[in-house]
Coordinates of C-alpha atoms in Angstrom, one line a residue:
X1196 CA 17.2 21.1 -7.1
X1197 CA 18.9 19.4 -4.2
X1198 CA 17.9 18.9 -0.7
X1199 CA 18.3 20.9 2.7
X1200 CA 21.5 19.9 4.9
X1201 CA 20.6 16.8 7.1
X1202 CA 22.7 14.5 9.0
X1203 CA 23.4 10.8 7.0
X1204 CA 23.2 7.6 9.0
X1205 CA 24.1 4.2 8.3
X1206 CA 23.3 1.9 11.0
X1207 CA 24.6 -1.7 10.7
X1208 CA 21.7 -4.1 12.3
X1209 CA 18.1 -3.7 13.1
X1210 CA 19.5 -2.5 17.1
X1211 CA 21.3 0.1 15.8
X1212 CA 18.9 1.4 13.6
X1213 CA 15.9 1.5 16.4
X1214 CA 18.6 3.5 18.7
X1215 CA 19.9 5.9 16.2
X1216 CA 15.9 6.7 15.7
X1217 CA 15.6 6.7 19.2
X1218 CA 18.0 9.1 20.1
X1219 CA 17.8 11.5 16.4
X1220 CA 14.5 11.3 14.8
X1221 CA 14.5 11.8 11.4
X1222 CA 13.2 10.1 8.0
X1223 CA 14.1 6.9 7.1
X1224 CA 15.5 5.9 3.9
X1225 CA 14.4 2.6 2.3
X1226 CA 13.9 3.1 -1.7
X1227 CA 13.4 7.0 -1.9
X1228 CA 11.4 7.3 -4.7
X1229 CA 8.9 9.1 -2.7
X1230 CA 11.6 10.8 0.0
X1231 CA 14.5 11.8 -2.3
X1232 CA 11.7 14.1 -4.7
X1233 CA 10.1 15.6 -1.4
X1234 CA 13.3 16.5 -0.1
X1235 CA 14.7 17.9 -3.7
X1236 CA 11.7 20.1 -4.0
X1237 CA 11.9 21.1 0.1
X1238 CA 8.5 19.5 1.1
X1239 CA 10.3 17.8 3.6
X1240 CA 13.6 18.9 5.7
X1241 CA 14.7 16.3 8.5
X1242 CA 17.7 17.1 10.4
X1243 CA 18.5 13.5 10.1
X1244 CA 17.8 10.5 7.4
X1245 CA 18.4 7.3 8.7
X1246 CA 19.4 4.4 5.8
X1247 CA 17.9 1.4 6.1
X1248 CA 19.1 -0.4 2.9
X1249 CA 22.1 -2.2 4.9
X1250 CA 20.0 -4.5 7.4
X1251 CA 19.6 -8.0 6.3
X1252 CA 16.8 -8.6 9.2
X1253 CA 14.7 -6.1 6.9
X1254 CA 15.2 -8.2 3.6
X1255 CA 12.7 -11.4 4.2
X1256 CA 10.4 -12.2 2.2
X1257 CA 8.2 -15.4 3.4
X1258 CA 5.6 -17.4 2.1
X1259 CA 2.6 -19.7 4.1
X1260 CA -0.3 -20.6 3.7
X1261 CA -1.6 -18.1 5.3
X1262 CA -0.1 -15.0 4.1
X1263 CA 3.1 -13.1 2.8
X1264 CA 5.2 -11.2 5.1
X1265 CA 7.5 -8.7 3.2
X1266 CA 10.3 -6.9 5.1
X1267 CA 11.1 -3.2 5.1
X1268 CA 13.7 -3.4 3.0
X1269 CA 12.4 -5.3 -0.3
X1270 CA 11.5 -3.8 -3.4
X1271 CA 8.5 -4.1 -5.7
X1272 CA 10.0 -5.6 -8.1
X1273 CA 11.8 -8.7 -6.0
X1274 CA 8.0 -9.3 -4.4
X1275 CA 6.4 -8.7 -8.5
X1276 CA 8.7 -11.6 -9.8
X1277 CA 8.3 -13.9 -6.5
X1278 CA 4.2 -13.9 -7.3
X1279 CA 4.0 -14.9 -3.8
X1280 CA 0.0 -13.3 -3.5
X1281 CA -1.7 -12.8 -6.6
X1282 CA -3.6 -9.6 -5.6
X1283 CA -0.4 -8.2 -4.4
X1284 CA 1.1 -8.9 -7.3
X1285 CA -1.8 -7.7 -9.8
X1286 CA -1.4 -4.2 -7.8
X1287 CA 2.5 -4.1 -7.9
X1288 CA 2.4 -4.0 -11.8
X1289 CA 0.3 -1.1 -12.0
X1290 CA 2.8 0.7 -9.4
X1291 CA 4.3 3.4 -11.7
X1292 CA 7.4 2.3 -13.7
X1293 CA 10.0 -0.4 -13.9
X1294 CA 12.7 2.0 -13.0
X1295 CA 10.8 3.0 -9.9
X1296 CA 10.0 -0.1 -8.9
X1297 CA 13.4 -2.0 -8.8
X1298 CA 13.8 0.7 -6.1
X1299 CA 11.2 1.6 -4.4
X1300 CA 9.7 -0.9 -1.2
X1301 CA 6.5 -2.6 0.3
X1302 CA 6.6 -0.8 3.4
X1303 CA 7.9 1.9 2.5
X1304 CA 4.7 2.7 0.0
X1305 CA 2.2 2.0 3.0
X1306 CA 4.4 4.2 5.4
X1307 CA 4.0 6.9 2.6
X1308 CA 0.3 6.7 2.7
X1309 CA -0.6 8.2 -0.3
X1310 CA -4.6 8.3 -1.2
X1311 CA -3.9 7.6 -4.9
X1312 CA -1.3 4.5 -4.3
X1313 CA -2.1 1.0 -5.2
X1314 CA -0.7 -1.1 -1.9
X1315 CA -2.2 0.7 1.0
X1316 CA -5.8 -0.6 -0.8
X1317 CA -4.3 -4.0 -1.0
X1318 CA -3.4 -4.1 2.6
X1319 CA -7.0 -2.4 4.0
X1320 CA -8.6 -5.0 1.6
X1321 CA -7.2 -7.6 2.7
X1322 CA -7.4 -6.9 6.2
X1323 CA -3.6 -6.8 6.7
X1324 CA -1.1 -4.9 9.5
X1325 CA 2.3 -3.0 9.5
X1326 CA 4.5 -4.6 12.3
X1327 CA 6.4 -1.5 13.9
X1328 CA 9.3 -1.4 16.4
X1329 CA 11.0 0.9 18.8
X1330 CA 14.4 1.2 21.0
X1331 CA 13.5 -0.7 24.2
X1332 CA 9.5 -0.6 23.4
X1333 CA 7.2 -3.7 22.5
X1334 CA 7.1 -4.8 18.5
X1335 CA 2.8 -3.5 17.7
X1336 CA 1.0 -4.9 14.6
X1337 CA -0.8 -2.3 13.5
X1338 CA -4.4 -3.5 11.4
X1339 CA -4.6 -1.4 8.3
X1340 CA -8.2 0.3 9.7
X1341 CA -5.7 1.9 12.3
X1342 CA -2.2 2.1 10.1
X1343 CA -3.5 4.8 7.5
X1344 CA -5.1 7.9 9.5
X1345 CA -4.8 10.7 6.6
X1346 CA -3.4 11.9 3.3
X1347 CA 0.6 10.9 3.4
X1348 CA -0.2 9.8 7.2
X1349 CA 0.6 6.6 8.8
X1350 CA 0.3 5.3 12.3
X1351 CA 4.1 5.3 12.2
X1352 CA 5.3 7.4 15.4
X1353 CA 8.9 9.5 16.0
X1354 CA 11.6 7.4 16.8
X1355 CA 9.2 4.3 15.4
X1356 CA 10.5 2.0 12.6
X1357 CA 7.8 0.1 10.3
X1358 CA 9.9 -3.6 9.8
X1359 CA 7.5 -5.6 7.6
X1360 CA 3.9 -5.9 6.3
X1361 CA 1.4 -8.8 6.5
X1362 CA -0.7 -9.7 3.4
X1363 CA -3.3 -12.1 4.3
X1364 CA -3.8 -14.6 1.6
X1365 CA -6.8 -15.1 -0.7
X1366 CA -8.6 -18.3 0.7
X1367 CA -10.6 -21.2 -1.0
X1368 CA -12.9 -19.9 -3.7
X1369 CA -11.8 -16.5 -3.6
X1370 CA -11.3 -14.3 -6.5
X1371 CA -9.4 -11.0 -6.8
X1372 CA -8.8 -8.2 -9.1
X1373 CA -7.3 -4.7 -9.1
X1374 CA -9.0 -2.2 -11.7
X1375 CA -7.9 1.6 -11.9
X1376 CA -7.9 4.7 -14.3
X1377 CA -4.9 6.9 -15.1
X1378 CA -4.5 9.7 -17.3
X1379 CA -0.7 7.7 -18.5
X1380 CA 0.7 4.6 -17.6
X1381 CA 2.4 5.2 -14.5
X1382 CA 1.3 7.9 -13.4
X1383 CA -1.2 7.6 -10.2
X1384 CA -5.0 6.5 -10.7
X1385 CA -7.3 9.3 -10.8
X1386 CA -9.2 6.7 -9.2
X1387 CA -9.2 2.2 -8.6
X1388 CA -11.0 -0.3 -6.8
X1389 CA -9.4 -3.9 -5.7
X1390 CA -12.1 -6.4 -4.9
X1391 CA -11.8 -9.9 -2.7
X1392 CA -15.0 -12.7 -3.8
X1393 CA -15.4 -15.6 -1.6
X1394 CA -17.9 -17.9 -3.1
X1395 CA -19.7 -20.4 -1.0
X1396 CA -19.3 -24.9 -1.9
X1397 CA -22.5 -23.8 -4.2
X1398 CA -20.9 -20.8 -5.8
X1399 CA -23.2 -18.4 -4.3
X1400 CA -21.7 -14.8 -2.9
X1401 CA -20.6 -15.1 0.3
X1402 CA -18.4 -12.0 0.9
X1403 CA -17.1 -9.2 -1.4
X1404 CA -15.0 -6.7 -0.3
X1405 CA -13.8 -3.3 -1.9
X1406 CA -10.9 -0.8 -1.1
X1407 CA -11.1 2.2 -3.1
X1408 CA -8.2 4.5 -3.9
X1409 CA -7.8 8.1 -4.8
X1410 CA -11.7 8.8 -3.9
X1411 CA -10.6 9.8 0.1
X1412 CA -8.5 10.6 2.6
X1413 CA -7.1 6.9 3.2
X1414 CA -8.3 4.0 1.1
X1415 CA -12.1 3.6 1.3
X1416 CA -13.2 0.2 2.6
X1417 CA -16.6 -1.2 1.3
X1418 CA -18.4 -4.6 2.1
X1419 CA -21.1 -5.3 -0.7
X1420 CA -21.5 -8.9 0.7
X1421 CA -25.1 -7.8 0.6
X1422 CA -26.0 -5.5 -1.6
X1423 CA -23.7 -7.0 -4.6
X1424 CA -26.3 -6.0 -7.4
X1425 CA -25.8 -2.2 -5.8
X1426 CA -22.2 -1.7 -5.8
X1427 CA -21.2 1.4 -8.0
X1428 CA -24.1 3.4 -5.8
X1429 CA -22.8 2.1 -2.1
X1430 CA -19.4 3.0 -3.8
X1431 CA -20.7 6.5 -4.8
X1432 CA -22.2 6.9 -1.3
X1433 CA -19.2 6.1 0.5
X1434 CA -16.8 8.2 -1.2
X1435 CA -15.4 11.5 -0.5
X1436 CA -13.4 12.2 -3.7
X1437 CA -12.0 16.0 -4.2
X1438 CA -11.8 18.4 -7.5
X1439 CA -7.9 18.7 -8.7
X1440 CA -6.0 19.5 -12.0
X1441 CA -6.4 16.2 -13.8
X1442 CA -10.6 15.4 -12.5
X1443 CA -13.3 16.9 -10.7
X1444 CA -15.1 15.0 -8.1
X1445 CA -18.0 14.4 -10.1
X1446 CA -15.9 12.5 -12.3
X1447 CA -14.3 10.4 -9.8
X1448 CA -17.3 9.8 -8.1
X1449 CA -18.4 8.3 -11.1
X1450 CA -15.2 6.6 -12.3
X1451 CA -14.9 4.8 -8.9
X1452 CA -18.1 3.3 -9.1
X1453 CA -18.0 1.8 -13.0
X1454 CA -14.5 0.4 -11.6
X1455 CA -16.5 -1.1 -8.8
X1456 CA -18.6 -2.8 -10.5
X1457 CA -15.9 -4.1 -12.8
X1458 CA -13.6 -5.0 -10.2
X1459 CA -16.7 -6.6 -8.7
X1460 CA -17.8 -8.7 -11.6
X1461 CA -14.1 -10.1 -12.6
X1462 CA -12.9 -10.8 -8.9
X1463 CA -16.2 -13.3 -9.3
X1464 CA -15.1 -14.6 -12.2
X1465 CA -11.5 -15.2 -11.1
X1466 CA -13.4 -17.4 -7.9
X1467 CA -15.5 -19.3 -9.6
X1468 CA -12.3 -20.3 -11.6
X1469 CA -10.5 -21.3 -8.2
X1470 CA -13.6 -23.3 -6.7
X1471 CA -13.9 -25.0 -9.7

């Protein structure tokens, strides 16, 4: 299969690239493994694709204290091996396969907005944002309760670029973990949960968050800070999974909470380890 006719950009510096998407449109091209398949089987046709792959601006990756900002143009794999947040990573190895991943980029995964993917739960757990710019327009952070408004939609506007993502880190006494079902390694979750623990200086619960994947529209945030002991049925309640091919809802509505209360109960464990 081979894609429609569309118009091939290169642009040379961040600038350029905001103008070309000014003035055109079009999809941007970062790692592809989500664009190049949509536009092989005609599920997409832009009259332009702008590459992104060129701009050195787009290739940071830092590290603070208080989080990881990963640029638009890095790839799963560079931010797996740097194991710069250890939720972040924990997700990023259960992102498909090698192959994909050595291409495929950060941003570019949360821009795709897929229900099923592991990093847009990462981001909504965590309570992280998408910085987007525009030709002659203010640079917006965009929180992740805003940045994913449907299935495969982002707050990403026309002519818009995202240029990096912010992953809060895991503070003092916190604890996470990342638990998910698949029908084969690689393929997408029929359904997950990643939890964040923060233990109090006593090691009592003081908050537990819970973003659940391919159960909704957008990933599914739940705070069981106070109901803990109840967190497969708030799960259950919260949920609005749909019948497909590979599971019925039931099923997932079932699957999401066992993996909530496992996610739950290791995320725990993993911060009583750190506060110890």
């Amino acid at each position: 299969m081979k894609p429609p006719p569309f118009e091939y950009h290169a642009p040379r510096d961040l600038g350029e690239a905001l103008r070309t998407l000014a003035e055109v449109g079009g999809k941007v091209l970062a790692g592809g493994q989500s664009l190049i398949p949509m536009l092989n089987m005609r599920l997409a046709a832009p009259a332009h694709l702008v590459d992104i792959n060129r701009l050195q601006e787009l290739r940071v990756l830092e590290t603070t204290e208080d989080g990881v900002r990963v640029g638009a143009a890095v790839r799963h794999a560079e931010v797996e091996r740097a194991e710069a947040h250890p939720l972040l990573s924990r997700a990023l190895k259960l992102v498909a396969h090698p192959v994909i991943r050595n291409r495929g980029t950060v941003v570019g995964s949360l821009v795709h907005a897929d229900p099923a993917a592991e990093l847009p739960a990462v981001l909504a757990v965590l309570g992280g944002s998408v910085r987007v710019a525009r030709w002659e327009g203010p640079v917006r952070d965009v929180g992740a309760e805003e940045f994913f408004v449907g299935p495969m939609e982002s707050a990403v506007q026309p002519g818009e670029l995202a240029v990096s993502a912010y992953f809060p880190a895991l503070g003092a006494r916190t604890g996470a973990a990342f638990e998910e079902v698949a029908r084969r390694h690689g393929d997408y979750a029929l359904a997950g949960v990643c939890a964040v623990v923060t233990l109090d200086e006593d090691g009592d619960l003081e908050a537990a968050r819970l973003a659940c994947i391919g159960v909704g529209p957008v990933p599914v945030v739940v705070d069981v800070t106070d109901s803990p002991a109840d967190a497969a049925r708030v799960v259950r309640e919260r949920v609005e999974p749909e019948d497909d091919i590979h599971a019925s809802a039931h099923y997932r509505r079932h699957l999401v909470g066992v993996l909530a209360e496992r996610a739950l109960r290791n995320a725990t464990r993993e911060a009583g380890a750190r506060g110890a």
